[in-house]
mmCIF file of C-alpha atoms in Angstrom:
data_model
loop_
_atom_site.group_PDB
_atom_site.id
_atom_site.type_symbol
_atom_site.label_atom_id
_atom_site.label_comp_id
_atom_site.label_asym_id
_atom_site.label_seq_id
_atom_site.Cartn_x
_atom_site.Cartn_y
_atom_site.Cartn_z
ATOM 1 C CA MET A 1 49.917 90.768 99.108
ATOM 2 C CA ASN A 2 47.650 90.292 101.634
ATOM 3 C CA ARG A 3 47.689 92.249 105.113
ATOM 4 C CA GLN A 4 48.087 88.467 107.029
ATOM 5 C CA SER A 5 50.884 87.467 104.299
ATOM 6 C CA CYS A 6 52.585 90.753 105.407
ATOM 7 C CA ILE A 7 52.202 90.258 108.983
ATOM 8 C CA ALA A 8 53.690 87.188 108.724
ATOM 9 C CA MET A 9 57.015 88.201 106.348
ATOM 10 C CA MET A 10 57.624 91.042 109.259
ATOM 11 C CA VAL A 11 57.121 88.201 111.837
ATOM 12 C CA ALA A 12 59.795 86.159 109.984
ATOM 13 C CA ALA A 13 62.080 88.634 109.647
ATOM 14 C CA GLY A 14 61.929 89.241 113.051
ATOM 15 C CA PHE A 15 63.228 85.749 114.162
ATOM 16 C CA VAL A 16 65.740 86.166 111.356
ATOM 17 C CA PHE A 17 67.366 88.811 112.221
ATOM 18 C CA GLY A 18 66.885 87.911 116.167
ATOM 19 C CA GLY A 19 64.146 89.766 117.393
ATOM 20 C CA GLY A 20 62.023 87.129 117.884
ATOM 21 C CA PRO A 21 61.131 86.098 121.283
ATOM 22 C CA ASN A 22 62.492 82.654 122.821
ATOM 23 C CA THR A 23 63.007 81.891 126.009
ATOM 24 C CA ALA A 24 64.460 78.667 126.299
ATOM 25 C CA ARG A 25 67.019 79.447 123.217
ATOM 26 C CA ALA A 26 67.844 83.009 125.609
ATOM 27 C CA ALA A 27 68.426 81.051 128.603
ATOM 28 C CA GLU A 28 71.100 78.650 126.524
ATOM 29 C CA GLY A 29 72.709 81.381 124.854
ATOM 30 C CA ALA A 30 73.375 83.729 128.064
ATOM 31 C CA GLU A 31 74.641 79.937 129.610
ATOM 32 C CA ALA A 32 77.264 80.045 126.939
ATOM 33 C CA LEU A 33 78.063 83.758 127.003
ATOM 34 C CA VAL A 34 78.623 83.102 130.909
ATOM 35 C CA SER A 35 81.039 80.225 129.407
ATOM 36 C CA SER A 36 82.802 81.573 127.092
ATOM 37 C CA ALA A 37 83.894 85.126 129.743
ATOM 38 C CA ASN A 38 84.648 82.924 132.471
ATOM 39 C CA GLU A 39 86.939 80.556 130.115
ATOM 40 C CA SER A 40 88.474 84.431 129.002
ATOM 41 C CA ILE A 41 88.717 85.289 132.646
ATOM 42 C CA ALA A 42 90.406 82.327 133.891
ATOM 43 C CA ALA A 43 93.072 82.446 131.241
ATOM 44 C CA ALA A 44 93.958 86.008 132.369
ATOM 45 C CA SER A 45 94.043 84.927 135.598
ATOM 46 C CA VAL A 46 96.675 82.057 135.441
ATOM 47 C CA ALA A 47 98.666 84.696 133.037
ATOM 48 C CA MET A 48 98.433 87.495 135.609
ATOM 49 C CA ASP A 49 99.558 85.293 138.306
ATOM 50 C CA GLU A 50 102.848 84.036 135.900
ATOM 51 C CA ALA A 51 103.074 87.726 136.009
ATOM 52 C CA ARG A 52 102.633 88.342 139.945
ATOM 53 C CA ALA A 53 105.340 85.486 140.305
ATOM 54 C CA ALA A 54 107.569 86.978 137.649
ATOM 55 C CA ILE A 55 107.468 90.239 139.913
ATOM 56 C CA GLU A 56 108.339 88.966 143.085
ATOM 57 C CA ASN A 57 110.958 87.276 141.076
ATOM 58 C CA GLY A 58 112.407 90.381 139.989
ATOM 59 C CA LYS A 59 112.544 92.504 142.869
ATOM 60 C CA GLN A 60 115.384 89.769 143.787
ATOM 61 C CA LEU A 61 116.916 90.265 140.108
ATOM 62 C CA VAL A 62 117.550 93.926 140.233
ATOM 63 C CA ALA A 63 119.273 93.659 143.349
ATOM 64 C CA GLN A 64 121.903 92.049 141.301
ATOM 65 C CA ILE A 65 122.449 93.879 138.624
ATOM 66 C CA PRO A 66 125.401 96.032 139.593
ATOM 67 C CA ALA A 67 125.432 99.936 139.402
ATOM 68 C CA ASP A 68 127.618 100.509 136.584
ATOM 69 C CA SER A 69 125.795 98.171 134.026
ATOM 70 C CA ALA A 70 125.036 99.412 130.832
ATOM 71 C CA GLN A 71 122.145 97.963 130.782
ATOM 72 C CA LEU A 72 120.569 100.091 133.889
ATOM 73 C CA GLY A 73 118.641 102.724 131.865
ATOM 74 C CA GLU A 74 116.934 100.002 129.811
ATOM 75 C CA VAL A 75 115.774 97.620 133.294
ATOM 76 C CA LYS A 76 114.520 100.964 134.231
ATOM 77 C CA SER A 77 112.550 101.855 131.325
ATOM 78 C CA MET A 78 111.340 97.953 131.658
ATOM 79 C CA LEU A 79 110.270 98.211 134.696
ATOM 80 C CA LEU A 80 108.003 101.219 134.029
ATOM 81 C CA ALA A 81 106.621 99.543 131.240
ATOM 82 C CA ALA A 82 106.043 96.495 133.337
ATOM 83 C CA SER A 83 104.651 98.432 136.192
ATOM 84 C CA ASP A 84 101.779 100.779 134.035
ATOM 85 C CA ASN A 85 100.818 97.652 132.586
ATOM 86 C CA TRP A 86 100.362 95.564 135.701
ATOM 87 C CA ASN A 87 97.970 98.267 136.716
ATOM 88 C CA LEU A 88 96.128 98.175 133.398
ATOM 89 C CA SER A 89 95.773 94.570 133.694
ATOM 90 C CA VAL A 90 94.404 94.566 137.537
ATOM 91 C CA ALA A 91 91.736 97.231 136.408
ATOM 92 C CA ALA A 92 91.082 95.340 133.223
ATOM 93 C CA LEU A 93 90.621 92.102 135.150
ATOM 94 C CA LYS A 94 88.457 93.412 138.145
ATOM 95 C CA GLY A 95 86.060 95.280 134.690
ATOM 96 C CA ALA A 96 86.326 91.595 133.191
ATOM 97 C CA LYS A 97 84.886 90.412 136.120
ATOM 98 C CA GLU A 98 82.098 92.871 136.671
ATOM 99 C CA SER A 99 80.774 93.006 133.338
ATOM 100 C CA ALA A 100 80.750 88.750 133.362
ATOM 101 C CA ALA A 101 78.633 89.132 136.614
ATOM 102 C CA LYS A 102 75.739 91.260 134.343
ATOM 103 C CA ILE A 103 75.296 88.834 131.600
ATOM 104 C CA THR A 104 72.288 86.388 133.342
ATOM 105 C CA SER A 105 71.504 89.983 134.539
ATOM 106 C CA ALA A 106 70.669 91.445 131.631
ATOM 107 C CA SER A 107 67.337 92.298 130.416
ATOM 108 C CA SER A 108 67.857 91.652 127.063
ATOM 109 C CA THR A 109 69.474 88.693 124.782
ATOM 110 C CA ALA A 110 71.546 91.616 123.122
ATOM 111 C CA ILE A 111 72.586 93.507 125.998
ATOM 112 C CA ALA A 112 73.901 89.969 127.486
ATOM 113 C CA LYS A 113 75.814 89.524 124.354
ATOM 114 C CA ASP A 114 77.350 93.318 124.991
ATOM 115 C CA TYR A 115 78.300 92.187 128.465
ATOM 116 C CA ALA A 116 80.171 89.311 127.205
ATOM 117 C CA LEU A 117 82.271 91.370 124.937
ATOM 118 C CA LEU A 118 83.111 93.616 127.231
ATOM 119 C CA ALA A 119 84.206 90.722 129.745
ATOM 120 C CA LYS A 120 86.180 89.415 126.789
ATOM 121 C CA VAL A 121 87.453 92.116 125.738
ATOM 122 C CA ASN A 122 88.620 93.302 129.228
ATOM 123 C CA ALA A 123 90.264 89.850 129.576
ATOM 124 C CA GLY A 124 91.724 90.074 126.571
ATOM 125 C CA LEU A 125 93.697 93.148 128.086
ATOM 126 C CA ALA A 126 95.029 91.567 131.204
ATOM 127 C CA LEU A 127 96.145 89.296 129.638
ATOM 128 C CA SER A 128 97.794 91.161 127.304
ATOM 129 C CA GLY A 129 98.969 93.389 130.143
ATOM 130 C CA ALA A 130 100.066 90.021 132.023
ATOM 131 C CA LYS A 131 102.075 89.113 129.063
ATOM 132 C CA VAL A 132 103.895 92.147 128.592
ATOM 133 C CA VAL A 133 104.853 92.492 132.010
ATOM 134 C CA GLN A 134 106.451 88.864 132.120
ATOM 135 C CA THR A 135 108.327 89.825 128.488
ATOM 136 C CA GLY A 136 109.600 93.016 130.883
ATOM 137 C CA LEU A 137 110.616 90.726 133.562
ATOM 138 C CA LEU A 138 112.747 88.474 131.504
ATOM 139 C CA PHE A 139 114.756 91.906 130.329
ATOM 140 C CA VAL A 140 115.756 92.421 133.840
ATOM 141 C CA ASP A 141 116.616 88.484 134.292
ATOM 142 C CA ALA A 142 118.704 87.979 130.978
ATOM 143 C CA VAL A 143 120.836 91.502 132.279
ATOM 144 C CA SER A 144 121.175 90.373 135.985
ATOM 145 C CA ASN A 145 122.570 86.793 134.710
ATOM 146 C CA ASN A 146 124.209 88.316 132.282
ATOM 147 C CA LYS A 147 122.570 86.791 129.357
ATOM 148 C CA THR A 148 123.875 89.252 126.781
ATOM 149 C CA GLU A 149 123.398 87.176 123.699
ATOM 150 C CA ALA A 150 119.441 86.680 124.747
ATOM 151 C CA LEU A 151 118.801 91.010 125.349
ATOM 152 C CA ASP A 152 118.162 91.992 121.320
ATOM 153 C CA ILE A 153 115.420 89.443 120.745
ATOM 154 C CA ILE A 154 113.979 90.360 124.398
ATOM 155 C CA ARG A 155 114.279 94.102 123.398
ATOM 156 C CA MET A 156 112.552 93.403 119.898
ATOM 157 C CA ALA A 157 109.964 91.072 121.414
ATOM 158 C CA MET A 158 108.850 94.217 124.402
ATOM 159 C CA GLN A 159 108.653 96.712 121.784
ATOM 160 C CA ASP A 160 106.557 94.527 119.457
ATOM 161 C CA SER A 161 104.261 93.281 122.815
ATOM 162 C CA LEU A 162 103.566 97.194 123.603
ATOM 163 C CA ALA A 163 102.697 98.185 120.044
ATOM 164 C CA ALA A 164 100.049 95.154 120.429
ATOM 165 C CA ALA A 165 99.467 95.756 123.363
ATOM 166 C CA SER A 166 97.839 99.218 122.869
ATOM 167 C CA GLN A 167 96.206 97.515 119.791
ATOM 168 C CA VAL A 168 94.586 95.547 122.455
ATOM 169 C CA GLN A 169 94.146 98.481 124.527
ATOM 170 C CA PHE A 170 92.433 100.825 121.464
ATOM 171 C CA ASN A 171 89.909 97.963 120.212
ATOM 172 C CA TYR A 172 88.961 97.795 123.967
ATOM 173 C CA GLU A 173 87.919 101.273 123.982
ATOM 174 C CA ARG A 174 86.425 101.350 120.379
ATOM 175 C CA VAL A 175 84.506 98.302 121.459
ATOM 176 C CA LYS A 176 83.019 100.365 124.588
ATOM 177 C CA THR A 177 82.586 103.532 122.654
ATOM 178 C CA LEU A 178 80.125 101.717 120.014
ATOM 179 C CA ILE A 179 78.326 100.050 122.810
ATOM 180 C CA ALA A 180 77.755 103.431 124.476
ATOM 181 C CA GLU A 181 76.719 104.489 120.902
ATOM 182 C CA LYS A 182 74.245 101.742 120.880
ATOM 183 C CA TYR A 183 72.323 102.541 123.533
ATOM 184 C CA SER A 184 72.784 106.071 123.876
ATOM 185 C CA LYS A 185 70.539 106.766 120.471
ATOM 186 C CA MET B 1 41.621 98.453 98.855
ATOM 187 C CA LYS B 2 44.896 98.283 96.593
ATOM 188 C CA LYS B 3 46.432 101.187 97.898
ATOM 189 C CA ASN B 4 46.171 99.878 101.380
ATOM 190 C CA GLN B 5 47.870 96.880 100.149
ATOM 191 C CA PHE B 6 50.523 98.705 98.739
ATOM 192 C CA ASN B 7 51.215 100.687 101.573
ATOM 193 C CA ILE B 8 51.715 97.878 103.923
ATOM 194 C CA THR B 9 53.905 96.107 101.573
ATOM 195 C CA ILE B 10 55.984 99.336 101.492
ATOM 196 C CA LEU B 11 56.427 99.338 105.259
ATOM 197 C CA SER B 12 57.007 95.505 105.253
ATOM 198 C CA VAL B 13 59.889 96.457 102.919
ATOM 199 C CA VAL B 14 61.088 99.302 105.326
ATOM 200 C CA ALA B 15 60.903 97.008 108.643
ATOM 201 C CA VAL B 16 63.114 94.317 107.050
ATOM 202 C CA VAL B 17 65.602 96.303 105.896
ATOM 203 C CA LEU B 18 65.581 98.454 109.077
ATOM 204 C CA MET B 19 65.882 94.963 110.948
ATOM 205 C CA ALA B 20 68.820 94.018 108.484
ATOM 206 C CA SER B 21 70.807 96.887 109.217
ATOM 207 C CA VAL B 22 71.152 96.454 112.699
ATOM 208 C CA PRO B 23 73.674 93.403 113.049
ATOM 209 C CA VAL B 24 75.998 95.559 110.743
ATOM 210 C CA ARG B 25 76.175 98.202 112.956
ATOM 211 C CA ALA B 26 76.724 95.018 115.906
ATOM 212 C CA ASP B 27 79.521 93.364 114.015
ATOM 213 C CA LEU B 28 81.737 96.452 114.253
ATOM 214 C CA ALA B 29 81.597 95.796 118.028
ATOM 215 C CA THR B 30 82.326 92.465 118.132
ATOM 216 C CA ALA B 31 85.043 92.897 114.782
ATOM 217 C CA SER B 32 86.605 95.178 117.211
ATOM 218 C CA GLY B 33 86.594 92.496 119.879
ATOM 219 C CA THR B 34 87.826 89.511 117.385
ATOM 220 C CA LEU B 35 91.055 92.157 116.553
ATOM 221 C CA ALA B 36 91.582 92.527 119.840
ATOM 222 C CA GLU B 37 92.028 89.012 120.265
ATOM 223 C CA VAL B 38 94.340 88.772 117.580
ATOM 224 C CA ALA B 39 96.000 91.592 119.219
ATOM 225 C CA THR B 40 96.436 89.849 122.565
ATOM 226 C CA LEU B 41 97.516 86.322 120.674
ATOM 227 C CA THR B 42 100.675 88.538 119.307
ATOM 228 C CA VAL B 43 101.171 89.692 122.324
ATOM 229 C CA GLN B 44 101.210 85.908 123.761
ATOM 230 C CA ALA B 45 103.600 85.169 120.244
ATOM 231 C CA LYS B 46 106.134 87.643 121.466
ATOM 232 C CA ALA B 47 106.085 86.663 125.403
ATOM 233 C CA ASN B 48 107.041 83.183 123.850
ATOM 234 C CA LEU B 49 109.756 84.029 122.107
ATOM 235 C CA ALA B 50 110.910 86.118 124.757
ATOM 236 C CA SER B 51 110.775 83.065 127.256
ATOM 237 C CA ALA B 52 112.667 81.191 124.871
ATOM 238 C CA ALA B 53 115.491 83.592 124.126
ATOM 239 C CA ASN B 54 116.059 83.709 127.671
ATOM 240 C CA SER B 55 115.983 79.904 127.991
ATOM 241 C CA GLY B 56 118.937 79.918 125.331
ATOM 242 C CA ASP B 57 117.621 77.033 123.543
ATOM 243 C CA VAL B 58 118.125 77.641 119.945
ATOM 244 C CA ASN B 59 115.516 75.877 118.066
ATOM 245 C CA ALA B 60 112.759 76.789 121.109
ATOM 246 C CA ILE B 61 114.212 80.105 119.623
ATOM 247 C CA ALA B 62 113.705 79.185 115.910
ATOM 248 C CA ASP B 63 110.299 77.772 116.501
ATOM 249 C CA ALA B 64 109.002 80.382 118.692
ATOM 250 C CA ALA B 65 110.367 83.126 115.693
ATOM 251 C CA LYS B 66 108.102 80.970 113.310
ATOM 252 C CA ARG B 67 105.161 81.392 115.485
ATOM 253 C CA ALA B 68 105.374 85.456 116.478
ATOM 254 C CA ASP B 69 105.920 86.096 112.331
ATOM 255 C CA ALA B 70 103.120 83.991 111.651
ATOM 256 C CA VAL B 71 100.601 85.384 114.148
ATOM 257 C CA ASP B 72 101.847 88.920 112.906
ATOM 258 C CA ALA B 73 101.287 88.117 109.404
ATOM 259 C CA ALA B 74 97.577 86.887 111.007
ATOM 260 C CA MET B 75 97.544 90.182 112.589
ATOM 261 C CA ALA B 76 98.219 92.261 109.272
ATOM 262 C CA GLU B 77 95.176 90.206 107.526
ATOM 263 C CA ALA B 78 93.034 91.026 110.551
ATOM 264 C CA GLN B 79 93.739 94.738 110.251
ATOM 265 C CA ASP B 80 93.160 94.608 106.446
ATOM 266 C CA ALA B 81 89.536 92.580 106.943
ATOM 267 C CA PHE B 82 88.357 94.968 109.529
ATOM 268 C CA SER B 83 89.538 97.854 107.508
ATOM 269 C CA ALA B 84 86.981 96.308 104.711
ATOM 270 C CA LEU B 85 84.528 95.848 107.289
ATOM 271 C CA GLU B 86 85.031 99.278 108.391
ATOM 272 C CA ARG B 87 84.150 100.145 104.596
ATOM 273 C CA ALA B 88 81.149 97.789 104.314
ATOM 274 C CA VAL B 89 79.626 99.465 107.078
ATOM 275 C CA ALA B 90 79.660 102.981 106.083
ATOM 276 C CA GLY B 91 78.378 101.962 102.638
ATOM 277 C CA ASN B 92 75.928 99.803 104.475
ATOM 278 C CA ASP B 93 76.881 97.031 101.890
ATOM 279 C CA GLN B 94 75.872 93.796 103.859
ATOM 280 C CA ASP B 95 77.658 91.095 101.168
ATOM 281 C CA ALA B 96 80.852 93.008 101.953
ATOM 282 C CA ALA B 97 80.589 93.204 105.918
ATOM 283 C CA ALA B 98 79.897 89.625 105.711
ATOM 284 C CA ALA B 99 82.685 89.050 103.405
ATOM 285 C CA ALA B 100 85.030 91.063 105.459
ATOM 286 C CA SER B 101 83.551 89.190 109.198
ATOM 287 C CA ASP B 102 84.532 85.980 107.365
ATOM 288 C CA ASP B 103 88.170 87.087 106.666
ATOM 289 C CA LEU B 104 88.468 88.576 110.032
ATOM 290 C CA ASP B 105 87.228 85.257 111.524
ATOM 291 C CA ALA B 106 89.371 82.917 109.303
ATOM 292 C CA ALA B 107 92.634 85.388 110.425
ATOM 293 C CA ARG B 108 91.374 84.974 113.749
ATOM 294 C CA GLN B 109 91.801 81.099 113.457
ATOM 295 C CA LYS B 110 95.034 81.575 111.665
ATOM 296 C CA ALA B 111 96.961 83.675 114.247
ATOM 297 C CA PHE B 112 95.576 80.734 116.875
ATOM 298 C CA ASP B 113 96.699 78.154 115.043
ATOM 299 C CA ALA B 114 99.905 79.411 114.541
ATOM 300 C CA LEU B 115 100.324 80.154 118.337
ATOM 301 C CA PHE B 116 99.004 76.913 119.727
ATOM 302 C CA GLY B 117 98.940 74.366 116.499
ATOM 303 C CA ALA B 118 101.910 73.045 114.574
ATOM 304 C CA VAL B 119 105.055 75.029 113.916
ATOM 305 C CA PRO B 120 104.551 76.905 110.958
ATOM 306 C CA GLU B 121 106.787 77.133 108.174
ATOM 307 C CA ALA B 122 108.956 80.120 107.880
ATOM 308 C CA SER B 123 107.924 82.299 104.801
ATOM 309 C CA PRO B 124 110.463 84.011 102.770
ATOM 310 C CA GLN B 125 109.228 87.395 103.925
ATOM 311 C CA SER B 126 109.199 86.503 107.163
ATOM 312 C CA GLU B 127 111.103 88.433 109.877
ATOM 313 C CA HIS B 128 112.592 84.793 110.876
ATOM 314 C CA ALA B 129 113.510 84.108 107.250
ATOM 315 C CA LYS B 130 115.264 87.748 107.097
ATOM 316 C CA TRP B 131 117.217 86.953 110.268
ATOM 317 C CA VAL B 132 118.742 83.911 108.612
ATOM 318 C CA GLU B 133 119.403 85.024 106.004
ATOM 319 C CA GLY B 134 120.965 88.403 107.430
ATOM 320 C CA GLN B 135 123.257 85.976 109.547
ATOM 321 C CA LYS B 136 124.753 84.539 106.518
ATOM 322 C CA ASN B 137 126.515 88.073 105.294
ATOM 323 C CA THR B 138 129.412 86.607 102.870
ATOM 324 C CA GLY B 139 129.978 89.470 100.937
ATOM 325 C CA GLY B 140 126.989 89.871 98.153
ATOM 326 C CA GLY B 141 124.366 88.557 100.289
ATOM 327 C CA PRO B 142 121.651 90.749 101.662
ATOM 328 C CA GLY B 143 123.240 91.142 104.753
ATOM 329 C CA ARG B 144 121.630 93.857 106.945
ATOM 330 C CA ALA B 145 123.655 97.399 107.029
ATOM 331 C CA TYR B 146 124.733 97.078 110.583
ATOM 332 C CA ASP B 147 126.060 93.456 110.446
ATOM 333 C CA PRO B 148 128.971 93.352 111.688
ATOM 334 C CA PRO B 149 132.067 91.643 109.024
ATOM 335 C CA ASN B 150 132.794 88.344 108.019
ATOM 336 C CA ILE B 151 135.855 88.317 109.908
ATOM 337 C CA TYR B 152 137.143 84.652 108.275
ATOM 338 C CA ASP B 153 136.537 86.366 104.663
ATOM 339 C CA ARG B 154 139.702 87.056 103.066
ATOM 340 C CA PRO B 155 139.023 88.931 99.736
ATOM 341 C CA TRP B 156 143.064 89.041 98.918
ATOM 342 C CA ASP B 157 143.203 85.410 98.639
ATOM 343 C CA THR B 158 141.137 84.795 95.884
ATOM 344 C CA GLN B 159 142.479 83.562 92.937
ATOM 345 C CA GLY B 160 141.287 86.937 91.119
ATOM 346 C CA LEU B 161 142.873 89.351 93.070
ATOM 347 C CA ARG B 162 146.336 86.986 93.086
ATOM 348 C CA SER B 163 146.954 87.181 89.281
ATOM 349 C CA PHE B 164 145.991 90.874 89.349
ATOM 350 C CA TYR B 165 148.553 91.885 92.007
ATOM 351 C CA GLN B 166 151.531 89.372 90.754
ATOM 352 C CA GLY B 167 150.040 91.197 86.844
ATOM 353 C CA LEU B 168 151.059 94.476 88.212
ATOM 354 C CA PHE B 169 154.578 93.747 89.882
ATOM 355 C CA GLY B 170 155.418 91.723 86.825
ATOM 356 C CA THR B 171 155.092 95.016 84.937
ATOM 357 C CA ILE B 172 157.001 97.117 87.815
ATOM 358 C CA TRP B 173 159.475 94.442 87.445
ATOM 359 C CA GLU B 174 160.446 94.640 83.944
ATOM 360 C CA SER B 175 159.969 98.051 83.606
ATOM 361 C CA GLN B 176 162.856 98.158 85.826
ATOM 362 C CA GLY B 177 165.080 97.275 82.987
ATOM 363 C CA ASN B 178 164.562 93.510 84.646
ATOM 364 C CA ARG B 179 164.736 90.480 82.266
ATOM 365 C CA GLY B 180 162.016 87.437 82.362
ATOM 366 C CA GLY B 181 159.156 87.666 84.805
ATOM 367 C CA PHE B 182 159.583 87.705 88.422
ATOM 368 C CA ASN B 183 158.038 84.766 89.044
ATOM 369 C CA ASP B 184 160.659 82.885 86.339
ATOM 370 C CA ARG B 185 163.749 83.614 88.291
ATOM 371 C CA ASP B 186 165.669 80.789 90.126
ATOM 372 C CA ALA B 187 164.393 80.189 93.915
ATOM 373 C CA THR B 188 168.371 79.429 94.456
ATOM 374 C CA PRO B 189 170.268 81.719 92.400
ATOM 375 C CA GLU B 190 173.303 79.367 92.939
#
């Protein structure tokens, strides 16, 4: 193997593993990343608008629940969980928008991909939080309208939702840590 | 000259190996993002189930439950695939990492199809199938321990128990010195 063939092999390897410079392809890739991130953010925004409407509706529903209702304690827990998840969603959506805005100005394709990933996972966190809020307020709706047969299913769905939402949060933290580790080396 | 060529070859191989190791590390972050995506689909499926329950539509509840079960199953597959990917990355096994990444993508697609595609069939192990079975509670069935009793079930009405109690009464009747079986006497003595 002569020197030229070795260099050719390294250049080929660089292209195969994504290290080769290709400005046009990089620009197209960045556009696709921005589009994908914006799609996730739009889905999260819709879910948050629905959750906001559910919260407005819930304020009136809570007033209809009698003070001696057996489910009042549970309603309080649901509202606390919904409140926590709402705050999380608001922060996550803001983070998603910030990350998406940095994709086009990233200095390399790899960094742009990482910003896109952060935007997507943040949007997922906002979406899951908004869905948890909606589920919690469905419980309030069922209690205030005396739909006792629905309570069991909604209660179970809320428990599962909280567990899955914590999975989303855990994975978001892991993505952040892995990306930070990559650039701290 | 030959020694130089050998050194260059070694350096090239090392460079290729180093470049090949980079995507494995990057895949773990992407895979975490995929796992988060599947968990988000799980939350959506549960929210849909709660919404169906609140509507009171039995068919909608059954469909939403089947979807939620299928998404749960896909989530379990995604977690297994992620664990396999972690092991592959730790062992720097490219092939295993690629296979685990494919499995993870397949699980994500399965969860997506379960939530937004056609309503999946309930498998015998699914939560919904267990719930349907639990509702039967016909006595001797696999009902849950905390199921309410079946108020329409009257075990004392079974033919076997009737024969047993009649036979028992007949034995007592005869032991009192009575002739013939209790059921043999005339309904109207006159």
